[in-house]
Amino acid sequence: MSQLTYEVITRPGLEPETAEGKPPLPPLEYRVEESDGIRIEHNAAIPMRDGVRIYADVYRPAGTATGLPVLLAWGPYGKHNQKDMLWPGAGIEPGWMSKLTGFEAPDPAYWCSHGYAVVYADPRGMWHSEGEGVHNGPQEAEDVFDAVEWLGACDWSNGRVGMLGVSYLAGIQYIAAAMQPPALRAISPWECFSDWYREFCYHGGIPETGFIPRASRNMGYSRSRTEDTHANVLANPLMGPYYQDRYPDLTRIEVPAYVVASWTDHGLHTRGTLDAYRLMSSGEKWLEVHGQKKWRYFYQPSSVERQRTFFDHYLLDRGPGPADWPKVRMEVHDTAEHYSIREDLPWPIPADRSVRLHADVQARTLAEQAPAGNSSTTFDPMTGALDLEHVFETPTDVVGPMRLRLWLQADDTDDADIFVAVRKFAADGTERRYAFNALFEDGPVALGWLRASHQALDPEKSTELQPVHLHEAEEPLVPGEPRALDVEIWPTATFFDAGEKLTVTIQGRDFVDREANLNSPVIMHQDLRNRGTWTVHHGPGRESYLSLALFAPLSHQ
C-alpha cells in the first residue's frame, strides 16, 4: 500500500458482543453445514498479501458442485447480520428474503438455487477478521482485489466473480472494479455515494450530523482497532487527501456494469450513484433510476430477476443478458405511487437542455421572463422561509440536477448555511411527497445545500445545471453585502401537469426534520452558522434564478 500523506484517526474496536440491533456474533471457528440444499462454509480464511486473514462465509449448492460463478458481498456490518425482513418502513414483503440474507446483500437461498456461490466477507479489522479496520481507501482496495482473485482461484469456482449489493456493498464495487482484478467479470452496484466529502460527510460544505455518527458506530465492531470515521470527518472539514483517497479513479472501471440509482436518497446515494455511472469507462453499462424505497426496490422479485439476467450472461454465458435493455431507464414520478418510464434520455442530461426560471423575490415567483427592475426580500432563515413558485402551463417532465443562483446577503453574520427544497403542489394545492431515505414517505422532489463560505466553484466540472464546489477553503461573507451563490440541487425526475406548481423553498435548516436514531438512516445538519436575517436580491447584474432541464412527457409529444 502506498504511504499516506495524512493521519487517519483510529480507535479501539467496539466489542462485537455489544452490537445493537444485530444478532449475537458466533464464535470464530471453521465449520461446514448443509441446510435446505445449501452448503455453508463458515469462517473461511482469505489471505491478504500482507499475511492478514479476513473471514468469509461461503454459500454453495449442496453436494460437490464445481464450476460455480461467485457473487461477492463485502461490507462492514457483519456477515452474521442476517434477517428475512428489514424494518417495517422499508416496504419489503414477506417471502422476498430468506433468513440467510445479509444486510443489503443478495439472498444466498435464491442465488444458490440458480447455480451460484454467494460469499459474505467481513473486511479487515471488522468482527473476527484480522488487522486494523479501514473504510474504503488504498488498504481496502488492495484487500478486495486479493479477495476477488482468491475466490476466482477456488477449486469449486469457474474463475468468474461478480459483485452485488446496496450502499457500502455497492461502493466497494467501484473500488474493486477500478483495481481491475482479472477474476472480476461484472458488477451491479445499487446505490452508493462516490464522493465521500460532497455526498456523505458535508453537504454543500455543511457537516452532516445524523447519519455519520450512526454509520461510524456501525462500522466500529472489531477485535482490534478501527478507523474512527466520525472523528476523521470532524478533523477534515475541507476537501483534501483523506476524502480523495477513499475511491480510486472511477474511469478505470471497465467491466460490464448494471448500475441502479434512485431519486429518493438525497443526502446520501442519489448523486454519487449517478456520477459513478457517468465516470465508468465500461463499454457495456446500463443505468436504471427509480423513485421508490431503495431496499424494497432491490429485493422485489422483478428486480432480482433482472440481476440474474445480467449475471447469468457475464458469469455463466447463459442467455442474452442485458443486450436489449435500454442504456438508461428512468422512472418519472407524478405521485409517489404513479410514474411513467423514459428510455429516450441520456445520462447525464446535457447542459444545453437547461432553462432559466428567473426569480421575482418580492412577488415570490419563478418565470422564464426576467422581471424588470430591482427587488429584494428579507426573512429569518431559522424560523421562516422564502418560497419561489412556478406554475406550469403545459405538461412537463423535470429531469436531472438543478442549479439555484442566489444573490444573498447575511445581514448580521459572515456565513450562511442554505437549505433548498424543490417541492411539487397539485392544482388543488395539495403537496406531493415522495419516498425518502429508504424508510420514509415525506421527501420533497429534490434537496440542495450550500455553506456560503464554500462558494468557490470548480470551473472544469461545473455546468449550467450542476455547480460543483471546490470546498478547499472558506471565503466568509461580508455582513450586509450581497454575493452570488450557486446551490447544487441533487437530481430528480418529476412530472408536472398543466396547472401544477414547482416551489423552491429556501431556508436555514433541514426541510425534513426528525430525530436521529441508531437504527434509522436519518440525515441531519445541526452544526450551523446561521444568525440573524438574510436578504435575497434580484435585478440587473444581480440575477437570481433556477436552472433546470425541461422535457415534454412522452405521452404528450
XYZ file of C-alpha atoms in Angstrom:
557
model
C 0.000 0.000 0.000
C 1.322 3.481 -0.857
C 2.309 5.689 2.088
C -0.482 8.032 3.184
C 0.258 11.752 3.397
C -2.149 12.305 6.286
C -3.004 10.738 9.632
C -6.035 8.503 9.944
C -7.582 8.613 13.413
C -8.262 5.149 14.812
C -9.870 3.861 17.984
C -10.164 0.597 19.910
C -12.802 -1.588 18.300
C -16.235 -1.710 19.869
C -16.907 -5.086 21.465
C -18.721 -7.181 18.845
C -20.880 -8.726 21.534
C -22.379 -5.297 22.298
C -23.589 -4.622 18.737
C -27.019 -3.036 18.955
C -29.745 -4.288 16.643
C -27.665 -7.214 15.391
C -27.763 -10.942 16.208
C -25.085 -12.330 18.566
C -21.703 -12.819 16.918
C -20.934 -16.551 16.551
C -17.507 -17.734 17.762
C -14.612 -17.804 15.327
C -14.499 -21.448 14.267
C -14.322 -23.084 10.897
C -17.270 -25.372 10.309
C -19.351 -26.672 7.436
C -23.062 -27.401 7.495
C -25.741 -28.239 4.979
C -29.302 -26.981 5.235
C -32.184 -26.715 2.769
C -29.987 -27.657 -0.172
C -27.184 -25.206 0.673
C -23.668 -25.983 1.853
C -22.452 -23.254 4.214
C -18.742 -22.912 4.936
C -18.409 -20.671 7.992
C -15.293 -18.578 8.606
C -13.275 -19.498 5.554
C -9.952 -17.658 5.893
C -8.978 -15.492 2.918
C -5.292 -14.425 2.994
C -4.282 -10.880 2.144
C -0.921 -10.016 0.572
C 0.477 -8.860 3.947
C -0.474 -12.086 5.752
C -3.633 -10.756 7.396
C -6.599 -13.131 7.185
C -10.156 -11.981 6.714
C -13.058 -14.332 7.282
C -15.925 -15.137 4.965
C -18.996 -17.356 4.907
C -19.349 -19.242 1.634
C -22.762 -20.457 0.444
C -22.865 -23.085 -2.315
C -25.390 -25.553 -3.667
C -25.256 -28.681 -1.509
C -23.099 -31.557 -2.683
C -19.859 -31.331 -4.602
C -20.835 -28.754 -7.191
C -17.937 -27.168 -9.060
C -17.628 -24.605 -11.825
C -19.687 -22.103 -9.833
C -19.724 -18.370 -10.501
C -19.192 -16.286 -7.378
C -21.209 -13.331 -6.095
C -19.166 -11.436 -3.510
C -20.898 -9.236 -0.913
C -18.345 -7.207 1.067
C -19.420 -4.911 3.886
C -18.636 -3.943 7.495
C -21.992 -4.756 9.111
C -21.255 -8.398 9.949
C -21.619 -11.456 7.727
C -23.729 -12.947 10.532
C -26.136 -9.952 10.404
C -28.872 -11.861 8.611
C -32.613 -11.319 8.539
C -35.626 -12.265 6.479
C -37.170 -8.790 6.860
C -35.860 -5.248 7.279
C -37.622 -2.510 9.225
C -41.374 -2.259 8.511
C -40.922 1.110 6.831
C -38.677 -0.458 4.169
C -41.715 -1.912 2.385
C -40.213 -5.368 1.871
C -42.919 -8.009 1.612
C -42.913 -11.479 3.228
C -41.190 -14.061 1.078
C -38.854 -11.673 -0.705
C -35.856 -12.583 1.506
C -34.790 -15.807 3.197
C -33.418 -15.963 6.730
C -29.914 -16.261 5.245
C -29.974 -12.782 3.694
C -27.260 -10.417 4.910
C -27.894 -6.712 5.347
C -28.132 -5.055 1.902
C -26.765 -8.249 0.339
C -28.003 -10.810 -2.196
C -30.007 -13.721 -0.774
C -27.960 -16.971 -0.792
C -31.108 -19.111 -0.894
C -32.149 -17.587 -4.202
C -28.745 -17.482 -5.873
C -27.589 -20.942 -4.774
C -30.805 -22.391 -6.187
C -29.739 -20.951 -9.553
C -26.221 -22.356 -9.534
C -24.203 -19.596 -7.861
C -21.905 -19.397 -4.875
C -22.503 -16.398 -2.612
C -19.715 -15.124 -0.361
C -20.188 -12.755 2.585
C -16.842 -11.285 3.692
C -16.027 -9.297 6.830
C -13.362 -6.758 5.818
C -10.022 -6.251 7.544
C -10.398 -5.488 11.253
C -14.174 -5.949 11.264
C -15.707 -8.510 13.652
C -13.325 -11.522 13.686
C -11.229 -10.510 10.672
C -7.603 -9.720 11.456
C -5.802 -6.403 11.121
C -6.976 -2.863 11.816
C -10.272 -1.777 10.305
C -10.302 0.718 7.442
C -13.217 2.092 5.470
C -12.506 2.380 1.756
C -9.173 3.896 0.774
C -5.970 2.263 -0.514
C -5.795 -0.587 2.027
C -9.306 -1.832 1.379
C -8.696 -1.501 -2.361
C -5.791 -3.942 -2.092
C -7.802 -6.253 0.157
C -10.828 -6.542 -2.095
C -8.523 -7.172 -5.075
C -6.870 -10.034 -3.177
C -10.229 -11.492 -2.105
C -11.628 -11.445 -5.639
C -8.566 -13.222 -7.005
C -8.598 -15.813 -4.204
C -12.253 -16.602 -4.859
C -11.663 -16.862 -8.581
C -8.952 -19.469 -7.920
C -11.016 -21.712 -5.602
C -11.337 -25.276 -6.907
C -15.142 -25.053 -6.880
C -15.196 -21.700 -8.755
C -15.472 -21.205 -12.512
C -12.977 -18.351 -12.182
C -15.574 -15.618 -12.611
C -16.553 -13.266 -9.788
C -19.372 -10.736 -9.736
C -20.339 -8.253 -7.032
C -23.834 -7.225 -5.952
C -25.277 -5.192 -3.088
C -26.538 -1.885 -1.741
C -24.749 1.099 -0.146
C -21.339 0.086 1.267
C -21.745 -3.178 -0.650
C -22.124 -1.061 -3.802
C -19.330 1.428 -3.133
C -16.801 -1.360 -2.644
C -17.677 -2.456 -6.177
C -16.496 0.902 -7.515
C -13.207 0.285 -5.717
C -12.812 -3.351 -6.784
C -13.628 -2.659 -10.420
C -11.242 0.308 -10.575
C -8.474 -2.001 -9.264
C -9.179 -4.348 -12.212
C -8.682 -7.810 -10.677
C -8.773 -10.285 -13.603
C -11.361 -12.561 -11.963
C -13.907 -9.738 -11.588
C -16.178 -10.028 -14.617
C -19.266 -7.924 -13.785
C -20.631 -5.605 -11.105
C -24.071 -4.390 -10.093
C -23.824 -1.533 -7.587
C -27.209 -0.495 -6.204
C -26.977 2.974 -4.692
C -23.893 4.344 -3.021
C -22.209 7.723 -2.841
C -18.982 8.029 -4.822
C -17.725 11.291 -3.270
C -17.163 10.996 0.476
C -16.982 14.744 1.053
C -19.868 16.083 -1.036
C -22.345 13.224 -0.610
C -21.663 11.568 2.742
C -19.880 13.909 5.137
C -20.502 17.541 4.140
C -23.493 18.623 2.059
C -22.516 21.784 0.270
C -19.893 22.204 2.992
C -22.450 21.842 5.810
C -21.472 18.989 8.175
C -23.898 16.060 8.278
C -24.590 15.214 11.939
C -27.212 12.437 11.915
C -26.088 9.571 9.722
C -22.310 9.998 10.178
C -22.226 9.164 13.924
C -24.578 6.222 13.332
C -22.535 4.867 10.420
C -19.281 5.370 12.318
C -20.561 3.265 15.200
C -21.969 0.555 12.957
C -18.564 0.247 11.242
C -16.653 0.031 14.520
C -17.130 -3.530 15.827
C -13.709 -5.149 15.957
C -11.322 -7.356 17.934
C -8.531 -4.839 17.273
C -8.704 -1.186 16.191
C -10.763 0.543 13.544
C -10.816 3.812 11.696
C -12.910 6.365 13.609
C -14.909 7.757 10.710
C -16.741 10.390 12.754
C -13.500 11.734 14.251
C -11.828 11.836 10.830
C -14.765 13.748 9.348
C -14.612 16.333 12.143
C -10.836 16.640 11.700
C -11.168 17.239 7.945
C -13.765 19.993 7.380
C -12.436 20.792 3.892
C -11.825 18.682 0.823
C -8.402 17.069 0.891
C -6.446 13.811 0.591
C -8.469 11.988 3.253
C -11.598 12.185 1.082
C -9.862 11.986 -2.276
C -8.228 8.672 -1.332
C -11.484 6.922 -0.417
C -12.032 5.817 -4.027
C -9.613 5.155 -6.893
C -10.073 6.756 -10.298
C -13.521 5.505 -11.354
C -12.710 5.980 -15.030
C -10.630 2.808 -14.607
C -13.822 0.770 -14.301
C -14.096 -1.262 -17.497
C -16.107 -4.373 -16.546
C -19.783 -4.701 -17.511
C -21.918 -2.793 -15.001
C -25.619 -2.756 -14.170
C -25.988 0.399 -12.074
C -29.151 1.235 -10.141
C -29.831 4.615 -8.528
C -32.875 6.311 -7.046
C -34.225 9.837 -6.984
C -35.193 9.271 -3.336
C -31.875 9.093 -1.487
C -30.917 12.759 -1.380
C -28.220 13.449 1.169
C -26.675 10.012 0.725
C -26.655 7.963 -2.505
C -28.523 9.639 -5.375
C -25.827 11.982 -6.664
C -22.954 9.554 -6.273
C -24.505 6.543 -7.970
C -25.388 8.639 -10.990
C -21.917 10.148 -11.066
C -20.244 6.738 -10.776
C -22.204 5.577 -13.817
C -21.097 8.684 -15.719
C -17.431 8.132 -14.879
C -17.253 4.411 -15.678
C -15.388 3.607 -18.886
C -17.236 0.311 -19.325
C -18.325 -0.258 -22.902
C -21.205 -2.329 -21.555
C -23.009 -0.400 -18.838
C -26.655 0.153 -18.035
C -28.336 2.665 -15.735
C -31.698 2.242 -14.051
C -33.132 5.024 -11.869
C -36.264 4.599 -9.786
C -38.243 6.747 -7.387
C -39.106 4.148 -4.763
C -37.668 2.970 -1.442
C -34.237 1.547 -2.183
C -34.335 -1.669 -0.149
C -37.800 -2.546 -1.408
C -36.680 -1.995 -4.994
C -33.526 -4.091 -4.543
C -35.334 -7.121 -3.110
C -38.568 -7.102 -5.082
C -38.731 -10.254 -7.248
C -38.724 -8.469 -10.610
C -35.504 -6.641 -9.649
C -33.842 -9.866 -8.534
C -34.742 -11.477 -11.857
C -33.066 -8.604 -13.728
C -29.986 -9.032 -11.551
C -29.850 -12.709 -12.518
C -30.391 -11.971 -16.208
C -27.339 -9.702 -16.040
C -25.054 -12.056 -14.101
C -26.163 -15.209 -15.923
C -24.827 -13.688 -19.126
C -21.471 -12.481 -17.834
C -20.676 -15.193 -15.268
C -22.279 -18.251 -16.888
C -22.554 -17.447 -20.620
C -26.256 -18.097 -20.156
C -28.905 -16.107 -22.024
C -28.711 -12.836 -23.935
C -28.254 -10.773 -20.774
C -28.946 -7.044 -20.983
C -28.200 -6.675 -24.698
C -31.726 -5.476 -25.492
C -32.071 -3.283 -22.393
C -32.142 0.481 -22.870
C -28.857 2.029 -21.799
C -30.740 4.415 -19.495
C -34.129 3.629 -17.980
C -35.714 6.026 -15.516
C -38.956 6.435 -13.645
C -40.537 9.892 -13.865
C -42.843 10.248 -10.889
C -46.147 12.082 -10.841
C -47.050 10.985 -7.314
C -45.224 8.576 -5.029
C -47.250 5.695 -6.464
C -47.701 6.722 -10.097
C -44.912 7.154 -12.622
C -44.027 6.747 -16.277
C -40.908 5.156 -17.744
C -38.499 7.023 -20.006
C -35.887 5.219 -22.067
C -35.139 8.044 -24.503
C -32.962 10.348 -22.390
C -29.184 10.149 -21.884
C -27.328 10.447 -18.606
C -26.020 12.910 -17.732
C -28.660 15.317 -19.010
C -26.940 17.701 -21.465
C -26.436 21.170 -20.045
C -27.709 22.698 -23.286
C -31.195 21.479 -22.329
C -31.245 23.909 -19.403
C -33.832 26.646 -18.967
C -33.583 29.532 -16.519
C -36.580 30.469 -14.385
C -35.915 33.956 -13.042
C -36.887 34.951 -9.526
C -39.110 37.863 -8.600
C -38.287 37.782 -4.917
C -40.993 40.276 -3.947
C -43.747 38.522 -5.890
C -42.142 35.180 -4.902
C -42.368 33.723 -8.376
C -40.142 31.988 -10.931
C -40.673 32.722 -14.628
C -38.787 32.396 -17.922
C -39.069 36.167 -18.390
C -36.829 38.082 -16.017
C -38.651 40.800 -14.062
C -37.736 44.403 -14.750
C -36.037 46.461 -12.065
C -34.601 45.520 -8.719
C -36.296 43.639 -5.915
C -35.309 42.151 -2.570
C -36.866 40.418 0.398
C -35.659 39.836 3.950
C -36.534 36.905 6.211
C -35.323 34.903 9.200
C -33.996 31.607 7.772
C -34.304 29.729 11.056
C -37.962 30.473 11.677
C -39.215 31.369 8.216
C -38.508 30.608 4.565
C -38.558 32.137 1.106
C -40.831 30.280 -1.330
C -40.450 30.914 -5.073
C -43.223 29.439 -7.229
C -43.586 28.455 -10.885
C -46.898 27.238 -12.344
C -46.553 25.039 -15.438
C -48.751 25.938 -18.403
C -48.188 22.628 -20.209
C -47.380 19.077 -19.033
C -43.643 18.907 -18.298
C -41.038 16.410 -17.111
C -38.310 17.959 -14.955
C -35.279 15.665 -15.231
C -31.748 15.996 -13.891
C -29.891 18.175 -11.399
C -30.710 21.862 -10.894
C -28.727 24.965 -10.091
C -30.088 27.774 -7.933
C -28.292 31.097 -8.322
C -28.973 33.352 -5.341
C -27.789 36.870 -4.678
C -27.841 36.583 -0.920
C -26.580 38.691 1.927
C -26.330 37.654 5.549
C -27.411 40.780 7.376
C -25.850 40.001 10.758
C -23.038 37.478 10.298
C -20.331 36.348 7.866
C -21.697 32.969 6.762
C -24.964 31.305 5.801
C -25.983 27.652 5.723
C -28.524 27.440 2.900
C -31.035 24.601 2.598
C -33.122 24.306 -0.565
C -36.102 22.036 -1.186
C -37.806 21.705 -4.557
C -41.455 20.789 -3.989
C -44.497 19.864 -6.070
C -48.060 21.068 -5.489
C -51.096 19.736 -7.339
C -53.510 22.192 -8.914
C -55.749 21.947 -5.828
C -52.847 22.987 -3.571
C -52.055 19.525 -2.218
C -48.343 18.968 -1.763
C -46.952 15.768 -3.240
C -44.404 13.966 -1.100
C -42.219 11.047 -2.141
C -40.234 8.092 -0.813
C -37.175 9.312 1.075
C -34.039 7.689 2.553
C -35.193 4.040 2.410
C -37.821 4.161 5.175
C -39.844 7.337 4.820
C -42.577 8.885 2.641
C -42.146 12.587 3.406
C -39.484 13.632 0.921
C -39.747 16.598 -1.465
C -38.890 16.497 -5.159
C -35.229 17.364 -4.542
C -32.832 18.859 -1.996
C -29.771 21.100 -2.145
C -27.350 22.639 0.327
C -24.574 25.246 0.491
C -22.455 26.841 3.196
C -21.947 30.286 1.656
C -18.258 30.500 2.552
C -17.765 27.400 0.332
C -18.978 29.272 -2.735
C -15.882 28.725 -4.929
C -16.638 26.557 -7.969
C -14.582 24.039 -9.897
C -14.698 25.690 -13.344
C -13.837 22.470 -15.187
C -16.584 20.345 -13.621
C -19.371 22.897 -13.150
C -22.156 23.238 -15.713
C -25.276 25.325 -16.089
C -27.259 22.506 -14.460
C -24.752 21.412 -11.824
C -22.373 23.679 -9.933
C -19.510 21.692 -8.402
C -17.872 23.400 -5.438
C -14.188 23.029 -4.595
C -14.599 23.023 -0.777
C -10.851 23.661 -0.420
C -11.045 26.939 1.525
C -13.571 29.256 3.142
C -14.315 32.778 1.972
C -16.576 34.437 4.559
C -19.347 36.784 3.553
C -19.216 40.469 4.399
C -22.269 41.142 6.596
C -24.767 43.289 4.729
C -23.159 42.774 1.291
C -24.888 40.511 -1.292
C -22.903 37.792 -3.004
C -23.710 35.453 -5.890
C -24.030 31.889 -4.623
C -24.753 28.746 -6.647
C -26.581 25.970 -4.814
C -26.357 22.467 -6.277
C -29.724 20.680 -6.148
C -29.500 16.910 -6.457
C -31.150 15.153 -9.439
C -34.807 14.256 -9.835
C -37.277 13.109 -12.485
C -40.737 14.505 -11.763
C -43.816 15.141 -13.873
C -45.763 18.408 -13.546
C -49.146 18.650 -15.230
C -50.595 21.930 -16.509
C -51.669 24.000 -13.521
C -49.313 22.226 -11.099
C -46.705 24.197 -9.209
C -42.990 23.806 -8.603
C -41.942 25.611 -5.431
C -38.364 26.313 -4.370
C -38.173 26.690 -0.585
C -35.070 28.451 0.767
C -34.331 28.359 4.486
C -31.558 27.878 7.035
C -32.414 24.443 8.441
C -33.320 20.932 7.359
C -36.512 20.730 5.326
C -37.268 17.230 6.649
C -36.781 17.357 10.405
C -36.776 14.226 12.554
C -34.924 12.721 15.482
C -31.778 10.706 14.828
C -31.951 7.004 15.607
C -29.147 4.463 15.743
C -31.142 2.087 13.536
C -32.587 4.623 11.105
C -30.873 6.384 8.172
C -31.697 9.937 9.268
C -29.884 12.771 7.502
C -29.424 15.806 9.775
C -27.482 19.082 9.945
C -27.317 20.605 13.421
C -23.898 22.294 13.370
C -24.978 25.539 11.666
C -23.616 29.067 11.375
C -26.849 30.984 10.761
C -27.657 34.053 12.810
C -29.999 36.936 12.119
C -31.774 37.605 8.815
C -30.994 37.042 5.143
C -31.814 39.353 2.244
C -32.179 37.897 -1.262
C -31.834 40.228 -4.252
C -32.792 40.189 -7.906
C -32.168 42.780 -10.593
C -29.814 43.765 -13.417
C -26.366 42.449 -12.515
C -27.839 40.543 -9.570
C -29.997 37.894 -11.230
C -31.361 35.139 -9.021
C -32.714 32.159 -10.946
C -33.234 28.404 -11.120
C -31.603 26.412 -13.959
C -33.316 23.129 -14.787
C -33.933 20.803 -17.732
C -37.500 20.538 -19.061
C -38.870 17.881 -21.406
C -42.255 17.207 -22.959
C -43.591 13.959 -21.457
C -43.631 11.064 -23.906
C -47.405 10.767 -23.769
C -47.698 14.440 -24.766
C -45.075 14.524 -27.548
